[in-house]
mmCIF file of C-alpha atoms in Angstrom:
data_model
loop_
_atom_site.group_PDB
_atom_site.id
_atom_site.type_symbol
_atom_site.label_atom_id
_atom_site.label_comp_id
_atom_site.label_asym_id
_atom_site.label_seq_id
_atom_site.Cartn_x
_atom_site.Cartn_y
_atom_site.Cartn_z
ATOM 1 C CA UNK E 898 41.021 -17.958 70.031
ATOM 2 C CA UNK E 899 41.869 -19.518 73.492
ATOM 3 C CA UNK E 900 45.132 -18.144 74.967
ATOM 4 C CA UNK E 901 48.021 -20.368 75.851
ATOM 5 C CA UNK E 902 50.687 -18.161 77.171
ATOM 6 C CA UNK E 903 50.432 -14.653 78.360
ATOM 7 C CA UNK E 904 53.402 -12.997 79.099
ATOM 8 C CA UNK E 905 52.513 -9.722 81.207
ATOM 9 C CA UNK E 906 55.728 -7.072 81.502
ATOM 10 C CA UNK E 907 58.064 -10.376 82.387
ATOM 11 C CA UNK E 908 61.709 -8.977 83.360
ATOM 12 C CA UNK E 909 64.610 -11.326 84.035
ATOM 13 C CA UNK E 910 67.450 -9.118 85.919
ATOM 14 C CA UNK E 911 70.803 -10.878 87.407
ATOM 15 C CA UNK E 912 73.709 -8.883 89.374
ATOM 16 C CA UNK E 913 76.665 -9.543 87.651
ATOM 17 C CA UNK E 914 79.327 -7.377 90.589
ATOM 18 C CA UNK E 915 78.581 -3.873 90.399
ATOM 19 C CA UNK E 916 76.497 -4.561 86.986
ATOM 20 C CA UNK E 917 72.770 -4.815 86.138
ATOM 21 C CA UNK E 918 71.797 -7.712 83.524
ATOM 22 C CA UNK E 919 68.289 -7.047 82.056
ATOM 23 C CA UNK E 920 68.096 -10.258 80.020
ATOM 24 C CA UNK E 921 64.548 -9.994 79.629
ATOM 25 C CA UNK E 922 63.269 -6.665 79.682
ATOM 26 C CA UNK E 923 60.023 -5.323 80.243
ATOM 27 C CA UNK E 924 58.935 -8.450 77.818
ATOM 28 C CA UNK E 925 55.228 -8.457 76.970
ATOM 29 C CA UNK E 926 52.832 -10.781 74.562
ATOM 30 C CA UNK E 927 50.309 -13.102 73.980
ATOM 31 C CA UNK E 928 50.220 -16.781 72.153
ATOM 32 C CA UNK E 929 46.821 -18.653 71.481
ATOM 33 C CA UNK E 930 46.064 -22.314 71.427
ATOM 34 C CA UNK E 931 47.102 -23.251 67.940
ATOM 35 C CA UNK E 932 49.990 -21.157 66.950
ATOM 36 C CA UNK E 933 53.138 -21.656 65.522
ATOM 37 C CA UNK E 934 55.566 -18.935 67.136
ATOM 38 C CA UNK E 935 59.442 -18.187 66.284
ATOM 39 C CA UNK E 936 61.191 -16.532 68.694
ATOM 40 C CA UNK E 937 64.099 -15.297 67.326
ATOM 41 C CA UNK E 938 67.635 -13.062 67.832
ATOM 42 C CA UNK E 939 71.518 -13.288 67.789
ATOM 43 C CA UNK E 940 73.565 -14.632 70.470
ATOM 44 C CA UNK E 941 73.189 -12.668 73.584
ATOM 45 C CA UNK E 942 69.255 -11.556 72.449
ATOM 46 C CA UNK E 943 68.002 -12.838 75.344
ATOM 47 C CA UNK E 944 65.971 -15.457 73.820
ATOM 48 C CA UNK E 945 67.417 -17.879 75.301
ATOM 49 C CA UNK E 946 65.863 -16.583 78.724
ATOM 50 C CA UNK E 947 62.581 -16.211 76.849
ATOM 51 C CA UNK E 948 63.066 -19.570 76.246
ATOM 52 C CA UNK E 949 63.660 -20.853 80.154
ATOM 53 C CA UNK E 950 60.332 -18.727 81.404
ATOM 54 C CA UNK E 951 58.053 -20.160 78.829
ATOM 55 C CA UNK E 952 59.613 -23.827 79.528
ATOM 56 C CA UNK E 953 59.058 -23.602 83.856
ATOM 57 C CA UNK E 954 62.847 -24.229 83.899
ATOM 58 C CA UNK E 955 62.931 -20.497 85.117
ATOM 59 C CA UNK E 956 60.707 -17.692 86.835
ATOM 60 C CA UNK E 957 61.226 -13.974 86.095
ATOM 61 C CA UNK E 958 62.365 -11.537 88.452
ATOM 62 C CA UNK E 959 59.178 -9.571 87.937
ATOM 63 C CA UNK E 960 55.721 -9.790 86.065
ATOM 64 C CA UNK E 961 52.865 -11.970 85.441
ATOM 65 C CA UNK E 962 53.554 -15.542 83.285
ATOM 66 C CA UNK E 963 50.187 -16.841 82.953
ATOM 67 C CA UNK E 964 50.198 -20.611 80.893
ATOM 68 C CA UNK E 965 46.869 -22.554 80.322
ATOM 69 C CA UNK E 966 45.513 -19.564 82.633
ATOM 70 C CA UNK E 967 47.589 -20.621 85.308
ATOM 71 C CA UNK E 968 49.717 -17.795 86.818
ATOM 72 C CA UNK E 969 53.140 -19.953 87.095
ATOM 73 C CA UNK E 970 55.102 -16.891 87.747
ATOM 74 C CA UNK E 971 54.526 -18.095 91.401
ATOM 75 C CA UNK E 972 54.006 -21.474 91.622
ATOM 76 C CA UNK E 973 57.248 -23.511 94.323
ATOM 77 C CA UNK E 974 59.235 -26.032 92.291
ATOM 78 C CA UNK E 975 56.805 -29.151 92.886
ATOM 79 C CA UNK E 976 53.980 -26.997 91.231
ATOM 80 C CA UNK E 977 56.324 -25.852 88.301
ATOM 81 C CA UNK E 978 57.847 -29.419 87.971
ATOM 82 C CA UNK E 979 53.949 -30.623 87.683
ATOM 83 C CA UNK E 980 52.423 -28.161 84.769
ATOM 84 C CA UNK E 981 55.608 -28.701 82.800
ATOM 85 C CA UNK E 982 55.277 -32.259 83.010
ATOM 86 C CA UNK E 983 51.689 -31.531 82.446
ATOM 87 C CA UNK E 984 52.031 -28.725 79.156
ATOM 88 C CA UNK E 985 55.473 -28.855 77.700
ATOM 89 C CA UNK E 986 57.564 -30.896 75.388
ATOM 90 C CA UNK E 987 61.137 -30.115 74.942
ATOM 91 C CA UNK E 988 63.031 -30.246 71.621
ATOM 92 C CA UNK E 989 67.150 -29.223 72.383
ATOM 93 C CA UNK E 990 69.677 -28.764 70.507
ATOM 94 C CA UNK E 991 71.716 -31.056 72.436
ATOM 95 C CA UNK E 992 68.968 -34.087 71.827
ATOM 96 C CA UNK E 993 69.754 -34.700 75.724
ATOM 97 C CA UNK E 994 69.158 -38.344 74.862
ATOM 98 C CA UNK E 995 70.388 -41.413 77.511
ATOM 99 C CA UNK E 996 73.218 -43.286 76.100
ATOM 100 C CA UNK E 997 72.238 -46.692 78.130
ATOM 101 C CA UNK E 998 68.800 -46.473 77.411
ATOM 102 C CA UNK E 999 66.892 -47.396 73.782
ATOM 103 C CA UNK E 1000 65.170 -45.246 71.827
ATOM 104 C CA UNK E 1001 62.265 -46.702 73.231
ATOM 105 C CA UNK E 1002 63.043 -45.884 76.341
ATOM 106 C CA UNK E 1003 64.478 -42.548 76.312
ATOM 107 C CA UNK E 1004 60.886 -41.581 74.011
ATOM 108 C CA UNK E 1005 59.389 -43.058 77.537
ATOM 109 C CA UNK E 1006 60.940 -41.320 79.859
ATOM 110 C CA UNK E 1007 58.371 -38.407 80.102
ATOM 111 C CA UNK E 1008 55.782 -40.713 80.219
ATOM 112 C CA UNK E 1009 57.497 -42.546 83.330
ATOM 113 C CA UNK E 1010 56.843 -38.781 85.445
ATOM 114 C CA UNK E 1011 53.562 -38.671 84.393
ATOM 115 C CA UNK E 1012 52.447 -41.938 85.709
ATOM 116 C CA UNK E 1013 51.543 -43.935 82.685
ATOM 117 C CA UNK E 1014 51.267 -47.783 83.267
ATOM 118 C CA UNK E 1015 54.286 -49.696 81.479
ATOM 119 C CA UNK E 1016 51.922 -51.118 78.870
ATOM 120 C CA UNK E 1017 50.807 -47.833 77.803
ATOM 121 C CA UNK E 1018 54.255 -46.007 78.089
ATOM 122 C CA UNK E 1019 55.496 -48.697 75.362
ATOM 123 C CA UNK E 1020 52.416 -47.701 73.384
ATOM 124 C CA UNK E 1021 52.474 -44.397 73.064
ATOM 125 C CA UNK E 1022 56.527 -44.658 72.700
ATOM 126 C CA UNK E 1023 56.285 -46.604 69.622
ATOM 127 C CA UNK E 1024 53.423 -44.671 67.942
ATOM 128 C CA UNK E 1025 55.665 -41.534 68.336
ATOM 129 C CA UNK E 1026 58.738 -43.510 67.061
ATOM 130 C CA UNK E 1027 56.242 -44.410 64.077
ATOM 131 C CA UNK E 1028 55.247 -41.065 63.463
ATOM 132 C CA UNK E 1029 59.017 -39.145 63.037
ATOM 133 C CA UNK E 1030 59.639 -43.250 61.341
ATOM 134 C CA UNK E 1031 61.728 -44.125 63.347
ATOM 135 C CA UNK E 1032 59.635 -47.474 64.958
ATOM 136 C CA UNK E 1033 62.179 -50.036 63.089
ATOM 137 C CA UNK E 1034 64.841 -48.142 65.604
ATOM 138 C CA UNK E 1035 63.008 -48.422 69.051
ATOM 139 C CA UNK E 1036 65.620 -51.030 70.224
ATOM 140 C CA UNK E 1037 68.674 -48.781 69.117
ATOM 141 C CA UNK E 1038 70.738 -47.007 71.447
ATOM 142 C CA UNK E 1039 71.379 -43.405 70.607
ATOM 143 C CA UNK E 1040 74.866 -43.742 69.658
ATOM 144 C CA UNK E 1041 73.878 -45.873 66.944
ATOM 145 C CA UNK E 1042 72.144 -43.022 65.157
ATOM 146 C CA UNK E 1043 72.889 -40.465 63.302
ATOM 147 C CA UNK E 1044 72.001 -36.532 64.343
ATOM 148 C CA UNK E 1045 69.106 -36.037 62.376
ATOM 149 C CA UNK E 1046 67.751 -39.554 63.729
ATOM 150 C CA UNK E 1047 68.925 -38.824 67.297
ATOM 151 C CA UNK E 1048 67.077 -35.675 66.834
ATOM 152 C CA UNK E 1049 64.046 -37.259 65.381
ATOM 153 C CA UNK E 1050 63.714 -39.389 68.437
ATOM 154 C CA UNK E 1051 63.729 -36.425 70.824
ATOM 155 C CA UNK E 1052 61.154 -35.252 68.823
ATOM 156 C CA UNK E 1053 58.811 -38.706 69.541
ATOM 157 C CA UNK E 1054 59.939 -38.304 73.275
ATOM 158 C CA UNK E 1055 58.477 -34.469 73.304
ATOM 159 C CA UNK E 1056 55.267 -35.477 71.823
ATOM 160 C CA UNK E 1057 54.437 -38.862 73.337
ATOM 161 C CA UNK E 1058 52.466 -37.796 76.503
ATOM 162 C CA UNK E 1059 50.471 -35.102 73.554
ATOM 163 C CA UNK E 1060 51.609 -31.995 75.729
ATOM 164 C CA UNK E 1061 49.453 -28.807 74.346
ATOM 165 C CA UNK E 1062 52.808 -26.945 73.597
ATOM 166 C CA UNK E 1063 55.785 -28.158 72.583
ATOM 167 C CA UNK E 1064 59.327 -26.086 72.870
ATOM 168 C CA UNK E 1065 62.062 -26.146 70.355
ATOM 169 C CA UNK E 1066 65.672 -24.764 71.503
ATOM 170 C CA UNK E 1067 67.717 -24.504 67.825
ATOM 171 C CA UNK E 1068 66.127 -28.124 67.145
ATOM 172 C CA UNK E 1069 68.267 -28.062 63.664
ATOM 173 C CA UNK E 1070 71.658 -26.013 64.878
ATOM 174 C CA UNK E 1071 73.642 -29.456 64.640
ATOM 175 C CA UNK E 1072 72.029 -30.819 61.614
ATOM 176 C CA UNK E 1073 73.111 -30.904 58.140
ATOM 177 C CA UNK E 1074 70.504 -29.197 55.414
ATOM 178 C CA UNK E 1075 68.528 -32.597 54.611
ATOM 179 C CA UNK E 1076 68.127 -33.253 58.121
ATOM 180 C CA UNK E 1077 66.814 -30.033 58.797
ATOM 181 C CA UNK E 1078 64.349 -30.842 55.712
ATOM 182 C CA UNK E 1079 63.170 -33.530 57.597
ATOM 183 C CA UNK E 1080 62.819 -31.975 61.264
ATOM 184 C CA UNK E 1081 61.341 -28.724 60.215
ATOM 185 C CA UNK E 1082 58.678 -30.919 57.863
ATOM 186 C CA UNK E 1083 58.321 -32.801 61.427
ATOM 187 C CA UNK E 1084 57.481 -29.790 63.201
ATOM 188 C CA UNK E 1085 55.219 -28.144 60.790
ATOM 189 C CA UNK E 1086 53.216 -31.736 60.307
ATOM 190 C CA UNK E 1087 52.985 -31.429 64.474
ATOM 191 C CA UNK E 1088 51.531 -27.852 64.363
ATOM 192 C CA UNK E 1089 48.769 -28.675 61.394
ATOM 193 C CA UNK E 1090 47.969 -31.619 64.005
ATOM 194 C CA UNK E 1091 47.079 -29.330 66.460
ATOM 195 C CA UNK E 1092 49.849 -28.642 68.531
ATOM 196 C CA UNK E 1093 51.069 -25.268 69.831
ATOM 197 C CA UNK E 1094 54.581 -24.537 68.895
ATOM 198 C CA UNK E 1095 57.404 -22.419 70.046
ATOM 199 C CA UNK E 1096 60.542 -21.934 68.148
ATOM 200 C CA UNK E 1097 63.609 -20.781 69.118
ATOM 201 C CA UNK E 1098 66.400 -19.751 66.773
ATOM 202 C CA UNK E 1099 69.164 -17.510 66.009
ATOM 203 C CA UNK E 1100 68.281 -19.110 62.140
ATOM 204 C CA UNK E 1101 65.272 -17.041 60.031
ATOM 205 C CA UNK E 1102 65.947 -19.349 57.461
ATOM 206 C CA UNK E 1103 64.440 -22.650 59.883
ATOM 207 C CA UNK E 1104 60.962 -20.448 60.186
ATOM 208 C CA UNK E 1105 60.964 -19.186 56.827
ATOM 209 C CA UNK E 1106 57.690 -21.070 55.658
ATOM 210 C CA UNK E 1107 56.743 -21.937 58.923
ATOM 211 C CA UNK E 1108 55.851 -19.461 61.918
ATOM 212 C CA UNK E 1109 52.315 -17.346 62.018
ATOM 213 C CA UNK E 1110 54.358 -15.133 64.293
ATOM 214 C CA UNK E 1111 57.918 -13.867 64.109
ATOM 215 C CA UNK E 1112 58.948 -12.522 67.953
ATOM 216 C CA UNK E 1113 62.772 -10.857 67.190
ATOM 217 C CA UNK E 1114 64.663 -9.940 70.257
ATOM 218 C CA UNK E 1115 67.520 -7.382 70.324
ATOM 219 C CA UNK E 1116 68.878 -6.937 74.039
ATOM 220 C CA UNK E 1117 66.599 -8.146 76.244
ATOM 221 C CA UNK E 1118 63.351 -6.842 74.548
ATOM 222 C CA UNK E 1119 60.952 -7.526 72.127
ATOM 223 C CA UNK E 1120 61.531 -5.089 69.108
ATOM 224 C CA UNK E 1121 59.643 -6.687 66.446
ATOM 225 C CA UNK E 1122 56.029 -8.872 66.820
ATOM 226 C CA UNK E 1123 55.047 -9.282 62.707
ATOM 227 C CA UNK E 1124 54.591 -12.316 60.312
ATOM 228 C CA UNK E 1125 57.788 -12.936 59.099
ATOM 229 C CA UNK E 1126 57.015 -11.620 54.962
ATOM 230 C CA UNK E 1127 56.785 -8.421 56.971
ATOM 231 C CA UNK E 1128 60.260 -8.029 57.941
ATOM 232 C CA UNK E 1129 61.156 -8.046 54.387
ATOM 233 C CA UNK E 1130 59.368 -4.819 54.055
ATOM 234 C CA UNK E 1131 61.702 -3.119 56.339
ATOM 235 C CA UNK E 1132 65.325 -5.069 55.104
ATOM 236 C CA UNK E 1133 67.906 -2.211 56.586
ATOM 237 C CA UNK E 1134 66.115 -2.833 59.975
ATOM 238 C CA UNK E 1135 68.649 -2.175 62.349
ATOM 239 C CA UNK E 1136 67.341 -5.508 64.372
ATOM 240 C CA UNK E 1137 67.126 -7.610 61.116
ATOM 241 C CA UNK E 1138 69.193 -6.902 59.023
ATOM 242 C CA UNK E 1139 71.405 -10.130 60.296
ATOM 243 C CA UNK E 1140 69.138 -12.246 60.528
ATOM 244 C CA UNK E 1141 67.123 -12.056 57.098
ATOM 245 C CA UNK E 1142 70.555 -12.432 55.281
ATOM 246 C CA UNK E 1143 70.484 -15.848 56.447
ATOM 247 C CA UNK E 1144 66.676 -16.238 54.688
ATOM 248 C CA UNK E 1145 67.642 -17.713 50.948
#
């Protein structure tokens, strides 16, 4: 299979006064074209950093981050801001929606950076808005939704330019259990499409039928890399233990 992402001994280190803060350590793996990947840990894991290196919203201190075979790990901010237009759509937590602008137009906004002509911005806004079904909304302004449909449209805005990976930050931390239905059905429909996904999550229970690969992070390191039926096998895991409690 064609690699995506290759992450090759990535380290994230800040100086926090006279202390060292490794919150990516020594951090190495591979993702193909095609996958559906969880990356997940509790608060303080460091996934969260993961997160920000795979995105372009950060570069490591150290090591090789190679995406669609680019190396990006040392790319200046025009280049990064260009193959993340280019790759990535973004899924928050937040929905990071614009209050004074439709759902129409905040699904167009990434389409805006990318150049599209207006005719064909509106076009491919609408057929995402159809596709989460969410079309008979496209004049709305976010604050007339609710969560799950607020998140829904952030969803249309992360596919409507077809980026080959899309990114998912807790996409269903503020949702209630039938909205999270509905998203994680969204995501999984996405991935069977053809898309590569990445999710993030402190929340086993959001992959559970989901992810080919389970990435769990425990300070600032990788310290499991298994489908997740595996982690079952091994339930007193020091690493796990947590977060398969929250697995019904």
């Amino acid at each position: 299979m064609q690699e995506l992402i290759v992450f090759d001994h990535i380290f994230k280190i800040y100086q926090t006064g006279d202390t060292e803060v490794r919150a990516a350590d020594d951090i190495s793996f591979r993702i193909n074209k095609g996958e559906f990947v969880a990356i997940v840990g509790q608060s303080g894991s460091g996934k969260s950093t993961c997160m920000n290196i795979i995105g372009v919203l950060d570069v490591p201190s150290s090591g090789k981050y190679y995406l669609g075979g680019e190396d990006v790990s040392c790319m200046n901010d025009n280049q990064l801001a260009k193959i993340r237009n280019r790759m990535l759509g973004f899924i928050f937590q937040q929905y990071n929606l614009i209050p004074k602008l439709t759902v129409a137009e905040n699904v167009e906004l990434p389409l805006l950076y990318r150049r599209f002509s207006r005719q064909e911005r509106r076009q491919r806004a609408l057929s995402a808005l159809e596709l989460v079904g969410l079309s008979h909304r496209a004049s709305h302004r976010p604050g007339q939704l609710s969560g799950g449909q607020q998140q829904r449209t952030a969803i249309a805005r992360a596919i409507a330019a077809d980026p080959p990976l899309i990114l998912a930050d807790e996409p269903t931390g503020n949702l209630d259990r039938e909205n999270t239905a509905l998203v994680t059905d969204l995501l999984t429909g996405l991935w069977k499409k053809g898309h590569t996904l990445i999710l993030i999550t402190h929340d086993l229970s959001v992959v559970a039928h989901m992810a080919d690969t389970v990435h769990v992070m425990y300070s600032g390191k990788i310290v499991e890399e298994a489908p997740l039926r595996q982690l079952f096998l091994t339930p007193n895991h020091p690493y796990t233990q947590g977060l398969l409690a929250s697995v019904p």
